[in-house]
Amino acid sequence: MSFFLGRGRKNKHERTPPSPIDMQPEPTTNGPVVILNDCNPIGMSYWRNINNHSNSQFLKVAISVKNEIHILLISKNTLQVIQDRNLEISHTGEGIYFSASAPEALYIPSEHQLIRLNISTLEKEVILEGHYKQYHSSWDDTKHSASVLNDNGEIIGWQVNDRFFERKGNPDECQIDKSGKYLIIKEDDSNRILDITTNWEEFISNQDGAVGHSDTGFEIVYGEDDFNSLPGALVEWNLSNLEKITRYSTGIWNMGYVSYSPKGLLVSTPSDLRWLDLSGNLIRTIETHSDTSDYHARVKANVCPLGEFAVWTEMNNGIFNAYLVRL
């Protein structure tokens, strides 16, 4: 936006007024706020419900309400909802996620397609088409992974773009890492690590620290090592050389769920959120107050691509409410 102070030449004391972003007040709250009541639960911590909001005074949250996808436009300074837009797309919200890099791109999964939707224009692009579930995408949106199903809904293998990989054990899930180079396959409580550029394959057993609930970084995967000597151990595996580092311990025999950003890691324990830097140093603890520990209602917070905000749902008095916090 351009600003003009009359039609004459500026004198040396005149300046262009600051942009609306420059004029934003200091943040008014650092604690969690309720952004939506009576919504569907947010999915796993590795699926981003907040867009890449770089260079904007607003962020966007994608969430399902009564099984229709809504986009909330939220002020980054006040954490107040400015607009609640119903896309009128039927979906539980499980597994939807924003692109890490494209602010308007929302991935919407089904058992037959992965759609990338431009939430402003509503233009759709089919990314994967087949009998799939459990989708993931690389940071630059060039690689996409999924679990491949047969007609009975059983996992029979793993897909990355147009490449299929056979299962070798009792299947759980697969994830493409943020670089798009490595596929992490979870079978028999262990991990298969595939370099999809060279077909190199390695194996991490459960006893050696294979991760279950996990999120990926760039050529890195983070998750719980339940054979670690420390309780609730969050470990980092370097996928290029399979070196393991224990980054954090929750102090209880349940790490919970981890969400990655280039600025830090967010761990959702059964009672709170732990915001860590990438070295595993605790920066902040945020209390949560879900009424139940049932699996579907557990807090599984996810952090935005910029590592500045996190969103999650809690069950309170029998309904799910969505919370947002500035980290």
Protein backbone atom coordinates (compact mmCIF):
# COMPACT_ATOMS: atom_id res chain seq x y z
CA MET A 1 0.00 0.00 0.00
CA SER A 2 1.33 3.48 -0.88
CA PHE A 3 0.77 6.61 1.18
CA PHE A 4 0.85 10.15 -0.20
CA LEU A 5 1.07 13.45 1.70
CA GLY A 6 -0.22 15.86 -0.94
CA ARG A 7 1.06 16.30 -4.48
CA GLY A 8 4.16 18.36 -3.88
CA ARG A 9 7.71 17.23 -3.30
CA LYS A 10 8.44 15.97 0.20
CA ASN A 11 10.68 18.07 2.39
CA LYS A 12 13.46 16.39 4.36
CA HIS A 13 11.30 16.06 7.49
CA GLU A 14 8.47 14.19 5.79
CA ARG A 15 8.39 10.41 5.75
CA THR A 16 6.10 7.70 4.55
CA PRO A 17 3.70 6.69 7.34
CA PRO A 18 4.36 3.26 8.81
CA SER A 19 2.55 0.25 7.38
CA PRO A 20 -0.39 -1.23 9.32
CA ILE A 21 1.89 -4.05 10.47
CA ASP A 22 4.44 -1.54 11.83
CA MET A 23 1.67 0.22 13.77
CA GLN A 24 0.45 -2.93 15.52
CA PRO A 25 0.49 -2.62 19.33
CA GLU A 26 2.54 -4.85 21.54
CA PRO A 27 0.96 -8.27 22.12
CA THR A 28 -1.77 -8.08 24.76
CA THR A 29 -1.59 -11.67 26.01
CA ASN A 30 0.90 -14.51 26.28
CA GLY A 31 -1.46 -17.02 27.88
CA PRO A 32 -3.75 -19.49 26.09
CA VAL A 33 -7.06 -18.15 24.83
CA VAL A 34 -10.17 -19.96 23.66
CA ILE A 35 -10.65 -19.28 19.96
CA LEU A 36 -13.61 -21.59 19.36
CA ASN A 37 -16.18 -23.45 21.43
CA ASP A 38 -17.87 -26.74 20.55
CA CYS A 39 -15.66 -27.84 17.65
CA ASN A 40 -14.28 -31.14 16.43
CA PRO A 41 -11.00 -32.36 17.95
CA ILE A 42 -7.80 -31.30 16.23
CA GLY A 43 -5.75 -34.16 14.79
CA MET A 44 -2.27 -35.38 15.59
CA SER A 45 0.57 -33.01 16.50
CA TYR A 46 2.35 -33.52 13.17
CA TRP A 47 -0.55 -31.99 11.19
CA ARG A 48 -0.38 -28.17 11.15
CA ASN A 49 -3.65 -26.35 11.77
CA ILE A 50 -1.95 -22.92 11.54
CA ASN A 51 -0.75 -21.48 8.25
CA ASN A 52 2.56 -19.85 7.40
CA HIS A 53 1.72 -16.29 8.49
CA SER A 54 5.05 -14.65 7.72
CA ASN A 55 4.78 -10.90 6.96
CA SER A 56 1.13 -10.79 8.03
CA GLN A 57 -0.59 -9.29 11.05
CA PHE A 58 -2.99 -12.25 11.03
CA LEU A 59 -2.74 -16.01 11.17
CA LYS A 60 -5.24 -18.60 9.95
CA VAL A 61 -6.44 -21.71 11.75
CA ALA A 62 -8.19 -24.57 9.97
CA ILE A 63 -10.61 -26.55 12.13
CA SER A 64 -13.76 -28.59 11.69
CA VAL A 65 -17.03 -27.47 13.29
CA LYS A 66 -19.96 -29.86 13.13
CA ASN A 67 -18.02 -31.75 10.44
CA GLU A 68 -17.46 -28.75 8.17
CA ILE A 69 -14.08 -27.10 7.68
CA HIS A 70 -13.82 -23.53 8.97
CA ILE A 71 -10.98 -21.03 8.53
CA LEU A 72 -10.47 -18.66 11.47
CA LEU A 73 -8.71 -15.37 10.78
CA ILE A 74 -6.98 -14.34 14.01
CA SER A 75 -5.10 -11.22 15.07
CA LYS A 76 -1.55 -12.12 16.04
CA ASN A 77 -1.46 -9.30 18.61
CA THR A 78 -4.74 -9.82 20.46
CA LEU A 79 -5.38 -13.51 19.56
CA GLN A 80 -8.96 -12.50 18.82
CA VAL A 81 -10.92 -14.15 16.02
CA ILE A 82 -11.57 -11.57 13.33
CA GLN A 83 -13.47 -13.83 10.96
CA ASP A 84 -14.94 -17.35 11.04
CA ARG A 85 -15.36 -18.56 7.45
CA ASN A 86 -17.16 -21.82 6.72
CA LEU A 87 -15.71 -23.44 3.59
CA GLU A 88 -18.78 -25.69 3.45
CA ILE A 89 -16.56 -28.73 2.90
CA SER A 90 -17.71 -31.80 4.82
CA HIS A 91 -14.83 -33.24 6.87
CA THR A 92 -14.16 -34.29 10.46
CA GLY A 93 -10.92 -32.28 10.41
CA GLU A 94 -8.79 -35.34 11.16
CA GLY A 95 -5.62 -35.15 9.10
CA ILE A 96 -6.13 -31.75 7.47
CA TYR A 97 -2.97 -29.63 7.46
CA PHE A 98 -1.60 -26.39 6.09
CA SER A 99 1.38 -26.28 3.76
CA ALA A 100 4.51 -25.34 5.66
CA SER A 101 5.46 -22.73 3.07
CA ALA A 102 2.38 -21.65 1.07
CA PRO A 103 0.11 -19.49 3.29
CA GLU A 104 -3.14 -20.24 1.44
CA ALA A 105 -2.63 -23.96 0.76
CA LEU A 106 -4.60 -26.42 2.89
CA TYR A 107 -4.29 -30.18 2.42
CA ILE A 108 -7.56 -32.07 2.79
CA PRO A 109 -7.36 -35.89 2.94
CA SER A 110 -9.82 -38.64 2.15
CA GLU A 111 -9.44 -42.36 1.54
CA HIS A 112 -9.32 -41.72 -2.19
CA GLN A 113 -7.54 -38.40 -2.65
CA LEU A 114 -5.26 -35.83 -1.13
CA ILE A 115 -6.50 -32.40 -2.23
CA ARG A 116 -4.56 -29.16 -1.98
CA LEU A 117 -7.06 -26.34 -1.62
CA ASN A 118 -6.37 -22.64 -2.03
CA ILE A 119 -8.48 -21.32 0.84
CA SER A 120 -8.83 -17.90 -0.80
CA THR A 121 -9.81 -18.89 -4.34
CA LEU A 122 -11.15 -22.38 -3.45
CA GLU A 123 -9.22 -23.82 -6.39
CA LYS A 124 -8.45 -27.53 -5.86
CA GLU A 125 -5.54 -29.64 -7.02
CA VAL A 126 -5.43 -33.43 -6.71
CA ILE A 127 -2.03 -34.36 -5.21
CA LEU A 128 -2.47 -38.12 -4.69
CA GLU A 129 -5.28 -40.28 -5.95
CA GLY A 130 -5.85 -43.87 -4.82
CA HIS A 131 -6.87 -45.82 -1.73
CA TYR A 132 -4.78 -44.02 0.90
CA LYS A 133 -4.73 -42.57 4.41
CA GLN A 134 -2.28 -40.88 6.81
CA TYR A 135 -0.86 -38.29 4.43
CA HIS A 136 2.27 -36.17 4.97
CA SER A 137 4.08 -33.58 2.84
CA SER A 138 7.59 -32.19 2.66
CA TRP A 139 8.26 -28.59 3.64
CA ASP A 140 8.45 -27.43 0.02
CA ASP A 141 5.32 -29.37 -1.05
CA THR A 142 7.14 -31.50 -3.63
CA LYS A 143 6.99 -34.91 -1.87
CA HIS A 144 3.85 -36.50 -0.41
CA SER A 145 3.58 -39.79 1.47
CA ALA A 146 0.64 -41.99 2.42
CA SER A 147 -0.31 -45.43 3.70
CA VAL A 148 -1.75 -47.56 0.88
CA LEU A 149 -4.95 -49.54 1.57
CA ASN A 150 -6.61 -52.53 -0.03
CA ASP A 151 -10.36 -52.80 -0.57
CA ASN A 152 -10.79 -53.99 3.03
CA GLY A 153 -9.08 -50.89 4.42
CA GLU A 154 -5.92 -52.76 5.43
CA ILE A 155 -2.50 -51.19 4.92
CA ILE A 156 -0.60 -53.04 2.20
CA GLY A 157 2.29 -50.65 1.64
CA TRP A 158 3.57 -47.11 1.43
CA GLN A 159 3.50 -44.42 -1.24
CA VAL A 160 5.69 -41.38 -2.00
CA ASN A 161 4.39 -39.48 -5.03
CA ASP A 162 4.30 -42.16 -7.76
CA ARG A 163 6.53 -44.70 -5.97
CA PHE A 164 5.18 -47.67 -4.02
CA PHE A 165 7.06 -49.48 -1.22
CA GLU A 166 5.89 -52.86 0.05
CA ARG A 167 5.22 -53.42 3.73
CA LYS A 168 7.48 -55.88 5.52
CA GLY A 169 5.80 -56.14 8.90
CA ASN A 170 2.73 -55.26 10.94
CA PRO A 171 2.00 -51.75 9.60
CA ASP A 172 1.30 -48.55 11.50
CA GLU A 173 2.14 -45.44 9.47
CA CYS A 174 4.75 -43.71 7.32
CA GLN A 175 6.03 -40.12 7.22
CA ILE A 176 8.08 -38.22 4.66
CA ASP A 177 10.58 -35.93 6.39
CA LYS A 178 10.58 -32.17 5.86
CA SER A 179 13.42 -32.38 3.30
CA GLY A 180 11.48 -34.89 1.20
CA LYS A 181 14.48 -37.23 1.12
CA TYR A 182 13.69 -39.81 3.81
CA LEU A 183 10.63 -41.94 4.43
CA ILE A 184 10.10 -43.21 7.98
CA ILE A 185 8.05 -46.42 7.99
CA LYS A 186 6.62 -47.75 11.23
CA GLU A 187 6.18 -51.53 11.29
CA ASP A 188 6.28 -54.07 14.15
CA ASP A 189 7.01 -51.25 16.68
CA SER A 190 10.21 -50.56 14.74
CA ASN A 191 11.29 -48.03 12.10
CA ARG A 192 12.44 -48.57 8.53
CA ILE A 193 14.35 -45.59 7.16
CA LEU A 194 14.36 -45.24 3.37
CA ASP A 195 16.43 -42.76 1.40
CA ILE A 196 14.10 -42.40 -1.57
CA THR A 197 16.84 -40.80 -3.68
CA THR A 198 19.27 -43.73 -3.42
CA ASN A 199 17.04 -46.63 -2.19
CA TRP A 200 19.33 -46.98 0.86
CA GLU A 201 17.40 -48.63 3.67
CA GLU A 202 18.16 -49.03 7.38
CA PHE A 203 16.29 -50.43 10.37
CA ILE A 204 15.83 -49.18 13.95
CA SER A 205 14.46 -51.71 16.40
CA ASN A 206 12.15 -50.83 19.26
CA GLN A 207 14.87 -51.78 21.75
CA ASP A 208 17.31 -49.39 20.04
CA GLY A 209 14.90 -46.47 20.33
CA ALA A 210 12.48 -46.61 17.40
CA VAL A 211 9.93 -43.79 17.65
CA GLY A 212 6.15 -44.18 17.65
CA HIS A 213 4.23 -40.88 17.71
CA SER A 214 6.72 -38.64 15.95
CA ASP A 215 7.30 -35.55 13.86
CA THR A 216 10.06 -34.89 11.38
CA GLY A 217 12.54 -32.12 10.83
CA PHE A 218 14.95 -31.79 7.92
CA GLU A 219 16.61 -35.24 7.66
CA ILE A 220 15.61 -35.73 11.33
CA VAL A 221 12.81 -37.48 13.16
CA TYR A 222 11.72 -36.75 16.74
CA GLY A 223 9.72 -39.03 19.02
CA GLU A 224 9.60 -41.06 22.20
CA ASP A 225 12.16 -43.76 22.97
CA ASP A 226 10.28 -45.98 25.43
CA PHE A 227 13.37 -48.16 26.02
CA ASN A 228 15.37 -45.15 27.16
CA SER A 229 16.70 -45.07 30.72
CA LEU A 230 15.01 -41.67 31.17
CA PRO A 231 11.22 -41.48 31.57
CA GLY A 232 9.31 -39.90 28.71
CA ALA A 233 12.47 -39.51 26.63
CA LEU A 234 12.26 -37.35 23.52
CA VAL A 235 14.95 -38.48 21.10
CA GLU A 236 16.29 -37.07 17.86
CA TRP A 237 17.41 -39.43 15.10
CA ASN A 238 19.69 -38.08 12.37
CA LEU A 239 18.33 -39.92 9.33
CA SER A 240 21.52 -39.59 7.28
CA ASN A 241 23.74 -41.50 9.74
CA LEU A 242 21.25 -42.87 12.33
CA GLU A 243 22.89 -41.11 15.25
CA LYS A 244 20.52 -40.76 18.21
CA ILE A 245 20.48 -37.94 20.76
CA THR A 246 18.22 -37.82 23.81
CA ARG A 247 16.94 -34.24 23.80
CA TYR A 248 14.50 -34.15 26.73
CA SER A 249 12.79 -36.18 29.46
CA THR A 250 9.29 -35.34 30.65
CA GLY A 251 9.97 -37.07 33.96
CA ILE A 252 7.01 -39.44 33.56
CA TRP A 253 6.78 -42.67 31.59
CA ASN A 254 4.75 -41.05 28.85
CA MET A 255 6.27 -38.42 26.61
CA GLY A 256 3.02 -37.70 24.77
CA TYR A 257 3.21 -36.04 21.35
CA VAL A 258 5.77 -33.80 19.65
CA SER A 259 5.36 -31.08 17.02
CA TYR A 260 8.32 -29.66 15.10
CA SER A 261 9.19 -26.18 13.88
CA PRO A 262 12.60 -24.79 12.86
CA LYS A 263 12.53 -22.71 16.06
CA GLY A 264 11.66 -25.42 18.55
CA LEU A 265 9.75 -28.52 19.62
CA LEU A 266 6.37 -28.57 21.34
CA VAL A 267 5.67 -31.62 23.52
CA SER A 268 2.11 -32.36 24.65
CA THR A 269 2.31 -34.36 27.88
CA PRO A 270 -0.80 -35.71 29.68
CA SER A 271 -0.97 -32.55 31.83
CA ASP A 272 0.75 -29.68 30.00
CA LEU A 273 2.67 -28.42 26.99
CA ARG A 274 6.47 -28.12 27.03
CA TRP A 275 8.03 -25.66 24.59
CA LEU A 276 11.67 -26.58 23.96
CA ASP A 277 14.43 -25.23 21.79
CA LEU A 278 15.92 -27.66 19.28
CA SER A 279 18.62 -28.63 21.77
CA GLY A 280 15.95 -29.76 24.22
CA ASN A 281 16.17 -26.87 26.68
CA LEU A 282 12.85 -26.08 28.32
CA ILE A 283 11.69 -22.57 27.47
CA ARG A 284 8.15 -22.59 28.78
CA THR A 285 5.46 -24.81 30.33
CA ILE A 286 1.78 -24.24 29.52
CA GLU A 287 -0.92 -25.97 31.57
CA THR A 288 -3.79 -27.81 29.90
CA HIS A 289 -7.04 -28.92 31.52
CA SER A 290 -8.81 -31.56 29.47
CA ASP A 291 -11.57 -33.32 31.42
CA THR A 292 -10.60 -36.80 30.24
CA SER A 293 -7.55 -38.82 29.31
CA ASP A 294 -9.42 -40.85 26.68
CA TYR A 295 -7.28 -41.25 23.57
CA HIS A 296 -9.53 -39.24 21.24
CA ALA A 297 -9.62 -36.34 23.70
CA ARG A 298 -5.93 -36.11 24.58
CA VAL A 299 -4.23 -32.79 23.94
CA LYS A 300 -2.13 -33.06 20.75
CA ALA A 301 -0.96 -29.49 20.17
CA ASN A 302 0.71 -28.46 16.92
CA VAL A 303 3.05 -25.55 16.38
CA CYS A 304 2.90 -23.17 13.42
CA PRO A 305 5.63 -23.29 10.73
CA LEU A 306 7.26 -20.17 12.18
CA GLY A 307 7.45 -21.57 15.71
CA GLU A 308 5.49 -18.64 17.15
CA PHE A 309 2.01 -20.00 17.96
CA ALA A 310 0.42 -23.32 18.89
CA VAL A 311 -3.15 -24.60 18.70
CA TRP A 312 -4.93 -27.55 20.29
CA THR A 313 -8.30 -28.79 21.52
CA GLU A 314 -9.35 -29.81 25.02
CA MET A 315 -12.52 -31.55 26.13
CA ASN A 316 -14.27 -29.40 28.74
CA ASN A 317 -17.72 -30.29 30.10
CA GLY A 318 -18.26 -32.82 27.35
CA ILE A 319 -17.39 -30.58 24.37
CA PHE A 320 -14.18 -29.75 22.55
CA ASN A 321 -12.85 -26.21 22.68
CA ALA A 322 -9.94 -24.88 20.64
CA TYR A 323 -7.08 -22.97 22.28
CA LEU A 324 -4.34 -20.79 20.84
CA VAL A 325 -1.18 -19.59 22.56
CA ARG A 326 1.73 -17.38 21.61
CA LEU A 327 4.91 -19.29 22.35
